[in-house]
Short mmCIF file of C-alpha atoms and ligand atoms in Angstrom, two decimals:
data_model
loop_
_atom_site.label_atom_id
_atom_site.label_comp_id
_atom_site.label_asym_id
_atom_site.label_seq_id
_atom_site.Cartn_x
_atom_site.Cartn_y
_atom_site.Cartn_z
CA MET A 1 85.11 153.93 -151.72
CA THR A 2 82.29 156.43 -151.18
CA VAL A 3 82.92 159.89 -152.54
CA PHE A 4 79.60 161.50 -151.65
CA PRO A 5 77.64 161.26 -148.41
CA GLU A 6 74.79 158.74 -148.47
CA SER A 7 72.22 161.48 -147.74
CA LEU A 8 73.33 163.31 -150.88
CA LEU A 9 73.04 160.17 -153.01
CA LYS A 10 69.57 159.47 -151.64
CA SER A 11 68.35 162.94 -152.66
CA PHE A 12 69.61 162.40 -156.19
CA ASP A 13 67.85 159.04 -156.32
CA LEU A 14 64.43 160.65 -155.89
CA CYS A 15 64.49 161.95 -159.47
CA ILE A 16 61.70 160.57 -161.69
CA ARG A 17 63.39 161.90 -164.86
CA CYS A 18 60.38 164.04 -165.81
CA GLY A 19 62.57 166.82 -167.28
CA ALA A 20 60.59 169.72 -165.81
CA CYS A 21 63.82 171.17 -164.39
CA ASN A 22 65.52 171.17 -167.79
CA HIS A 23 62.80 173.28 -169.36
CA VAL A 24 63.36 176.20 -167.00
CA CYS A 25 67.16 176.08 -166.82
CA PRO A 26 68.56 179.13 -168.65
CA ILE A 27 71.79 177.38 -169.57
CA PHE A 28 69.99 174.32 -170.93
CA ILE A 29 67.71 176.58 -173.01
CA SER A 30 70.45 178.85 -174.34
CA GLN A 31 72.68 175.88 -175.15
CA ASP A 32 70.21 174.37 -177.63
CA LYS A 33 68.64 172.11 -175.01
CA LYS A 34 71.60 169.79 -174.88
CA GLU A 35 71.02 167.34 -172.04
CA PHE A 36 74.62 167.83 -170.87
CA PHE A 37 73.79 171.38 -169.67
CA GLY A 38 70.50 170.57 -167.94
CA PRO A 39 69.88 169.97 -164.25
CA ARG A 40 68.54 166.48 -164.90
CA ALA A 41 71.96 165.42 -166.14
CA TYR A 42 73.73 166.94 -163.10
CA LEU A 43 71.79 164.51 -160.97
CA GLN A 44 73.69 161.65 -162.56
CA ILE A 45 77.12 162.94 -161.50
CA PRO A 46 77.41 161.28 -158.08
CA ARG A 47 76.02 157.94 -159.23
CA ILE A 48 78.35 157.74 -162.22
CA VAL A 49 81.30 158.73 -160.08
CA GLU A 50 80.41 156.17 -157.42
CA GLU A 51 80.06 153.44 -160.02
CA GLU A 52 83.29 154.28 -161.81
CA LEU A 53 85.17 154.70 -158.54
CA GLU A 54 87.27 157.44 -160.04
CA ILE A 55 86.88 161.10 -160.75
CA SER A 56 88.12 162.61 -163.97
CA VAL A 57 89.03 166.24 -164.57
CA ASP A 58 85.98 166.46 -166.85
CA PHE A 59 83.71 165.43 -164.00
CA ILE A 60 85.15 168.04 -161.68
CA GLU A 61 84.74 170.75 -164.31
CA TYR A 62 81.20 169.61 -164.94
CA ALA A 63 80.30 170.31 -161.31
CA TYR A 64 80.89 174.00 -162.04
CA GLU A 65 78.52 174.28 -165.03
CA CYS A 66 75.45 175.14 -162.92
CA THR A 67 75.01 178.86 -162.14
CA ILE A 68 73.04 178.17 -158.92
CA CYS A 69 70.01 180.18 -159.99
CA GLY A 70 67.70 177.79 -158.15
CA ILE A 71 64.87 178.07 -160.66
CA CYS A 72 64.93 174.30 -161.31
CA ASP A 73 64.41 173.65 -157.58
CA GLU A 74 61.10 175.49 -157.76
CA VAL A 75 59.58 173.28 -160.47
CA CYS A 76 60.77 169.83 -159.41
CA PRO A 77 57.61 167.81 -158.59
CA VAL A 78 59.42 165.67 -156.02
CA GLY A 79 61.13 168.62 -154.35
CA ILE A 80 64.77 167.90 -155.16
CA PRO A 81 66.84 170.99 -154.25
CA ILE A 82 69.05 170.59 -157.32
CA SER A 83 71.13 173.75 -156.96
CA ARG A 84 71.90 172.95 -153.32
CA LEU A 85 72.88 169.45 -154.31
CA VAL A 86 75.26 170.79 -156.96
CA LEU A 87 76.90 172.92 -154.25
CA ALA A 88 77.06 169.85 -152.02
CA VAL A 89 78.83 167.95 -154.82
CA ARG A 90 81.45 170.72 -155.08
CA GLU A 91 81.94 170.64 -151.31
CA ALA A 92 82.22 166.85 -151.28
CA LEU A 93 84.81 166.89 -154.06
CA ILE A 94 86.90 169.52 -152.26
CA ASP A 95 86.54 167.70 -148.93
CA GLN A 96 87.89 164.57 -150.59
CA GLY A 97 90.93 166.47 -151.83
CA TYR A 98 90.05 166.71 -155.52
CA VAL A 99 91.44 169.79 -157.22
CA PRO A 100 88.88 172.11 -158.84
CA PRO A 101 89.58 174.08 -162.06
CA PRO A 102 92.70 176.33 -161.79
CA LYS A 103 91.04 179.69 -161.05
CA VAL A 104 88.92 178.06 -158.37
CA ALA A 105 91.85 176.09 -156.97
CA SER A 106 93.83 179.33 -156.52
CA MET A 107 91.18 180.91 -154.27
CA PRO A 108 92.41 179.51 -150.90
CA THR A 109 95.95 180.78 -151.55
CA LYS A 110 94.61 184.14 -152.64
CA LEU A 111 92.56 184.31 -149.46
CA SER A 112 95.46 183.50 -147.15
CA GLU A 113 97.91 185.81 -148.93
CA GLU A 114 95.69 188.76 -149.79
CA GLY A 115 92.42 188.29 -147.93
CA LEU A 116 90.58 188.15 -151.26
CA ALA A 117 88.88 185.42 -153.29
CA PHE A 118 90.31 186.82 -156.52
CA GLY A 119 91.93 189.98 -157.85
CA SER A 120 94.69 191.65 -155.84
CA ARG A 121 95.20 194.35 -153.22
CA GLU A 122 97.06 196.50 -155.74
CA LEU A 123 94.19 196.32 -158.21
CA LYS A 124 91.68 196.83 -155.42
CA ALA A 125 93.31 200.13 -154.54
CA ARG A 126 92.84 201.55 -158.04
CA TRP A 127 89.30 202.77 -157.80
CA LEU A 128 89.80 205.22 -154.92
CA PRO A 129 92.09 208.28 -154.82
CA PRO A 130 95.54 207.35 -153.43
CA ASP A 131 95.01 209.62 -150.41
CA TYR A 132 91.57 208.17 -149.53
CA LYS A 133 91.35 207.39 -145.80
CA PRO A 134 88.32 205.45 -144.53
CA SER A 135 86.53 206.93 -141.52
CA LYS A 136 84.27 205.20 -139.06
CA GLY A 137 80.60 205.52 -139.85
CA ASP A 138 77.13 203.99 -139.80
CA THR A 139 76.94 203.07 -143.47
CA PHE A 140 79.64 201.42 -145.56
CA PHE A 141 79.92 200.64 -149.24
CA PHE A 142 81.21 197.09 -149.68
CA ALA A 143 83.08 197.13 -153.00
CA THR A 144 83.74 193.33 -152.80
CA CYS A 145 86.51 191.42 -154.58
CA LEU A 146 84.84 192.45 -157.86
CA SER A 147 86.18 195.99 -157.44
CA SER A 148 89.66 194.80 -158.37
CA GLU A 149 88.33 193.37 -161.63
CA ALA A 150 85.77 196.09 -162.35
CA PRO A 151 86.94 199.32 -160.71
CA GLU A 152 84.63 201.20 -163.10
CA SER A 153 81.71 199.49 -161.44
CA ALA A 154 82.80 200.40 -157.89
CA VAL A 155 83.59 204.01 -158.88
CA ALA A 156 80.18 204.55 -160.48
CA ALA A 157 78.29 203.04 -157.54
CA PHE A 158 80.22 204.94 -154.86
CA HIS A 159 79.95 208.20 -156.79
CA ILE A 160 76.14 207.92 -157.01
CA LEU A 161 75.72 206.86 -153.38
CA ARG A 162 77.82 209.77 -152.14
CA ARG A 163 75.48 212.20 -153.88
CA PHE A 164 72.71 211.53 -151.41
CA MET A 165 74.04 209.63 -148.41
CA GLU A 166 76.82 209.69 -145.84
CA ILE A 167 78.76 206.60 -146.78
CA GLU A 168 82.30 205.36 -146.23
CA THR A 169 84.25 202.50 -147.75
CA ILE A 170 87.26 200.58 -146.49
CA GLY A 171 89.18 200.63 -149.75
CA ARG A 172 92.44 198.77 -150.20
CA GLU A 173 92.26 196.80 -146.95
CA GLU A 174 88.66 195.63 -147.38
CA LEU A 175 88.38 191.87 -146.81
CA CYS A 176 86.56 189.19 -148.79
CA CYS A 177 83.23 188.11 -147.26
CA GLY A 178 83.60 184.50 -148.45
CA ALA A 179 80.61 184.38 -150.82
CA PHE A 180 82.52 183.20 -153.89
CA LEU A 181 84.40 180.65 -151.78
CA LYS A 182 81.05 179.26 -150.67
CA LEU A 183 79.85 179.01 -154.28
CA ALA A 184 83.12 177.27 -155.18
CA GLY A 185 82.61 174.59 -152.52
CA TYR A 186 85.06 175.86 -149.86
CA LYS A 187 82.53 175.60 -147.05
CA TYR A 188 84.86 176.06 -144.06
CA LEU A 189 87.08 178.69 -145.65
CA SER A 190 84.02 180.73 -146.58
CA GLU A 191 82.76 180.69 -142.98
CA GLY A 192 86.19 181.82 -141.75
CA ALA A 193 86.27 184.63 -144.31
CA LEU A 194 82.82 185.80 -143.25
CA GLU A 195 83.96 185.99 -139.62
CA GLU A 196 87.00 188.10 -140.54
CA PHE A 197 84.90 190.34 -142.74
CA THR A 198 82.28 190.79 -140.01
CA SER A 199 84.94 191.69 -137.50
CA GLN A 200 86.36 194.31 -139.89
CA MET A 201 82.92 195.85 -140.39
CA ARG A 202 82.22 195.91 -136.65
CA THR A 203 85.55 197.62 -136.00
CA SER A 204 84.47 200.25 -138.52
CA GLU A 205 81.20 200.61 -136.56
CA ALA A 206 79.13 199.78 -139.64
CA ARG A 207 75.42 199.19 -139.06
CA LYS A 208 74.41 199.14 -142.70
CA ILE A 209 76.33 197.84 -145.71
CA VAL A 210 75.55 198.75 -149.31
CA VAL A 211 76.87 195.87 -151.41
CA LEU A 212 78.11 196.06 -155.00
CA SER A 213 77.38 192.45 -155.84
CA ARG A 214 74.44 190.16 -155.12
CA PRO A 215 76.37 186.92 -154.47
CA CYS A 216 78.09 188.77 -151.61
CA LEU A 217 74.83 190.38 -150.48
CA ASP A 218 73.12 186.98 -150.22
CA PHE A 219 75.99 185.66 -148.15
CA ILE A 220 76.22 188.52 -145.65
CA GLN A 221 72.48 189.00 -145.25
CA ARG A 222 72.58 186.36 -142.53
CA LEU A 223 74.45 188.78 -140.22
CA LYS A 224 72.01 189.77 -137.51
CA ASP A 225 73.34 193.11 -136.33
CA ILE A 226 74.31 194.60 -139.70
CA GLU A 227 71.73 195.45 -142.35
CA ALA A 228 72.83 194.79 -145.93
CA ILE A 229 71.25 195.97 -149.18
CA HIS A 230 72.19 195.90 -152.84
CA VAL A 231 73.56 199.08 -154.38
CA VAL A 232 70.64 199.21 -156.85
CA ASP A 233 68.13 199.17 -153.97
CA ALA A 234 70.06 201.88 -152.16
CA ILE A 235 70.00 204.07 -155.27
CA ARG A 236 66.29 203.48 -155.66
CA GLU A 237 65.75 204.64 -152.08
CA GLY A 238 67.58 207.85 -152.98
CA VAL A 239 65.35 208.39 -156.02
CA GLU A 240 62.16 207.66 -154.06
CA ALA A 241 63.24 210.15 -151.40
CA GLY A 242 63.60 212.77 -154.14
CA GLU A 243 67.33 213.13 -153.48
CA LEU A 244 68.49 211.88 -156.85
CA LYS A 245 67.31 212.78 -160.34
CA PHE A 246 68.53 211.75 -163.76
CA ASN A 247 68.86 213.82 -166.92
CA VAL A 248 67.06 213.07 -170.17
CA SER A 249 68.77 210.92 -172.81
CA LYS A 250 68.88 212.79 -176.10
CA LYS A 251 69.85 209.79 -178.16
CA GLY A 252 66.73 207.58 -177.97
CA LEU A 253 68.71 204.61 -176.67
CA ARG A 254 67.51 201.01 -177.03
CA ILE A 255 68.70 198.95 -174.11
CA GLY A 256 68.21 195.45 -172.73
CA ILE A 257 68.34 194.83 -168.98
CA VAL A 258 69.81 191.49 -167.94
CA GLY A 259 69.05 190.13 -164.50
CA TYR A 260 69.18 187.09 -162.28
CA CYS A 261 66.53 184.35 -162.67
CA ASP A 262 65.70 184.43 -158.97
CA SER A 263 65.99 188.17 -158.25
CA TYR A 264 62.59 189.53 -159.11
CA ASP A 265 63.00 192.52 -156.76
CA LEU A 266 66.48 193.45 -157.95
CA ASN A 267 65.47 193.08 -161.60
CA CYS A 268 62.37 195.26 -161.06
CA ALA A 269 64.33 197.88 -159.12
CA SER A 270 66.79 198.10 -162.02
CA VAL A 271 63.99 198.52 -164.56
CA ASP A 272 62.29 201.14 -162.36
CA LEU A 273 65.48 203.16 -162.03
CA ILE A 274 66.31 203.09 -165.71
CA SER A 275 62.72 203.99 -166.58
CA GLN A 276 63.34 207.29 -164.76
CA ILE A 277 65.57 208.35 -167.65
CA LYS A 278 63.42 209.83 -170.38
CA GLY A 279 64.51 208.88 -173.88
CA VAL A 280 65.71 205.40 -172.91
CA ASN A 281 63.66 202.56 -174.37
CA THR A 282 63.86 199.32 -172.47
CA ILE A 283 63.46 196.36 -174.83
CA ASP A 284 62.20 193.10 -173.29
CA LEU A 285 64.63 190.20 -173.47
CA PRO A 286 63.59 186.54 -173.35
CA PRO A 287 63.60 184.96 -169.86
CA TRP A 288 66.52 182.62 -170.67
CA THR A 289 68.89 185.61 -170.78
CA ALA A 290 68.90 185.75 -166.96
CA SER A 291 71.19 183.42 -165.03
CA GLY A 292 72.22 182.62 -161.45
CA ILE A 293 74.35 184.14 -158.69
CA GLY A 294 77.04 181.54 -159.38
CA SER A 295 77.50 182.69 -162.99
CA LEU A 296 80.81 184.48 -162.40
CA LEU A 297 82.16 181.52 -160.45
CA SER A 298 81.17 179.19 -163.32
CA PHE A 299 82.86 181.56 -165.77
CA LYS A 300 86.05 181.59 -163.70
CA ALA A 301 85.90 177.79 -163.52
CA GLY A 302 85.93 177.73 -167.32
CA ALA A 303 82.41 176.28 -167.65
CA LYS A 304 81.36 175.89 -171.28
CA GLY A 305 77.68 176.56 -170.61
CA ILE A 306 78.02 180.05 -169.16
CA ARG A 307 80.41 181.12 -171.94
CA GLY A 308 78.00 179.86 -174.59
CA HIS A 309 75.11 181.49 -172.75
CA PHE A 310 76.72 184.94 -172.77
CA LEU A 311 77.81 184.57 -176.39
CA LYS A 312 74.21 183.90 -177.31
CA LEU A 313 73.06 186.88 -175.26
CA LEU A 314 75.58 189.16 -176.98
CA GLN A 315 74.54 187.87 -180.39
CA LEU A 316 70.92 188.55 -179.46
CA SER A 317 71.78 192.14 -178.51
CA LYS A 318 73.36 192.55 -181.94
CA ASP A 319 70.36 191.06 -183.75
CA MET A 320 68.01 193.30 -181.76
CA LYS A 321 70.19 196.33 -182.56
CA LEU A 322 70.51 197.29 -178.90
CA ASN A 323 72.73 200.21 -177.94
CA SER A 324 73.46 198.83 -174.48
CA LEU A 325 73.18 195.72 -172.39
CA VAL A 326 72.74 196.81 -168.78
CA PHE A 327 73.33 194.17 -166.09
CA VAL A 328 71.58 194.35 -162.74
CA ASP A 329 74.76 193.26 -161.01
CA SER A 330 78.46 193.78 -161.59
CA SER A 331 79.24 190.05 -161.39
CA LEU A 332 77.18 189.50 -164.56
CA TYR A 333 78.62 192.62 -166.19
CA ILE A 334 82.19 191.30 -165.78
CA ILE A 335 81.39 188.10 -167.69
CA ALA A 336 79.78 189.97 -170.60
CA ARG A 337 82.62 192.49 -170.74
CA GLU A 338 85.22 189.71 -170.93
CA ILE A 339 83.39 187.67 -173.55
CA ALA A 340 82.49 190.67 -175.72
CA LYS A 341 86.05 192.03 -175.92
CA GLY A 342 86.89 192.80 -179.54
CA LYS A 343 83.90 190.82 -180.83
CA PHE A 344 80.77 192.82 -180.03
CA LYS A 345 80.23 196.56 -180.22
CA VAL A 346 77.23 196.84 -177.91
CA ASN A 347 77.89 199.02 -174.86
CA ILE A 348 78.11 196.81 -171.76
CA CYS A 349 77.69 198.15 -168.24
CA ASP A 350 75.95 197.56 -164.94
CA VAL A 351 73.12 199.68 -163.53
CA PRO A 352 75.27 202.20 -161.57
CA GLN A 353 77.55 202.74 -164.58
CA PHE A 354 74.55 203.35 -166.82
CA LEU A 355 72.85 205.73 -164.38
CA SER A 356 76.03 207.68 -163.71
CA LYS A 357 75.97 208.96 -167.31
CA PHE A 358 72.70 210.77 -166.63
CA LEU A 359 73.54 212.61 -163.42
S1 LIG B 1 70.28 176.03 -160.61
FE1 LIG B 1 69.82 177.16 -162.50
S2 LIG B 1 71.65 176.91 -163.79
FE2 LIG B 1 71.73 175.34 -162.17
S3 LIG B 1 70.79 173.55 -163.10
FE3 LIG B 1 69.18 174.65 -161.97
S4 LIG B 1 68.21 175.97 -163.49
FE4 LIG B 1 70.18 175.29 -164.37
S1 LIG B 2 62.22 168.09 -162.20
FE1 LIG B 2 62.95 166.85 -160.45
S2 LIG B 2 62.15 164.80 -160.86
FE2 LIG B 2 61.96 165.92 -162.79
S3 LIG B 2 63.90 165.44 -163.91
FE3 LIG B 2 64.26 167.32 -162.75
S4 LIG B 2 65.15 166.63 -160.80
FE4 LIG B 2 64.18 164.85 -161.75
#
């Protein structure tokens, strides 16, 4: 029996076991450099599975530990695209009929019943006034499936955007773009979702989409006739055009900004925006605190590494006596909010939520 395609196995075989990838992996570093959490160990998954000729639940869960930040791909001396291979493993497992962890396994049903990867239509309706009616327009705010889990994030972003631009949003009926399905390994379902989403946006006559979450932004950026940008970049455009200004903070806040490993531009834009607020001191955090666009998916899959990673980050914020941890993206914010509940007092928010307090 062959579980994984031969081409995939050959790529894994190129590894010379040098360990360079481990030493940049944020999860490996935050989890006390345990080999289990490093990219080098992920490369053993297919071979072990092929040799054992069976797949355990532990193996399937393990395939969701990587946060797909891609930083290990950049340092591998033999050019193994490790993060892409991890995604290929997830796809191969799903293609073969293996059942992923429960919250990942429920995504196809959620998509067919509600048109969402997670959350619900009812929850998705909460962040807009009940009488909100979307109009057609050039520019749309894409609140993503995250808006049903973090309405506070969608509200803050939309509120800021509406201060300086003509922007609509679809609201309750907005469809999933398929990004989280892709990260989960549902290759074909994710393509179908993207088609439906694109059709909905075209019907609304959207030419530009401002996206709440970067995993979704990355996925829809391949659309040729619709421009897509992250909400943080859109807000920065408003500030640079002189259409948005922030008030001074009177409290002398100490904050840490947490980004994605591979999002230099988004991380810098977030720092630039927050630096506009006088009285806010941005404290540098170590590089390992960043993670990848698949972090929320790993968290939903119950991965041990991402939970441990965020616990360590929250503990660090306590040790550094930070007032706030500000995340560059709402998908990271949701993880921290869930893990911190009742255990950590630091204020947790994403960039739009933080900025909205100074308008
Ligand atoms: S993609 Fe990122 S999280 Fe995944 S193994 Fe590589 S460095 Fe670690
Ligand atoms: S950096 Fe590349 S060759 Fe070195 S251990 Fe990692 S995957 Fe293998």
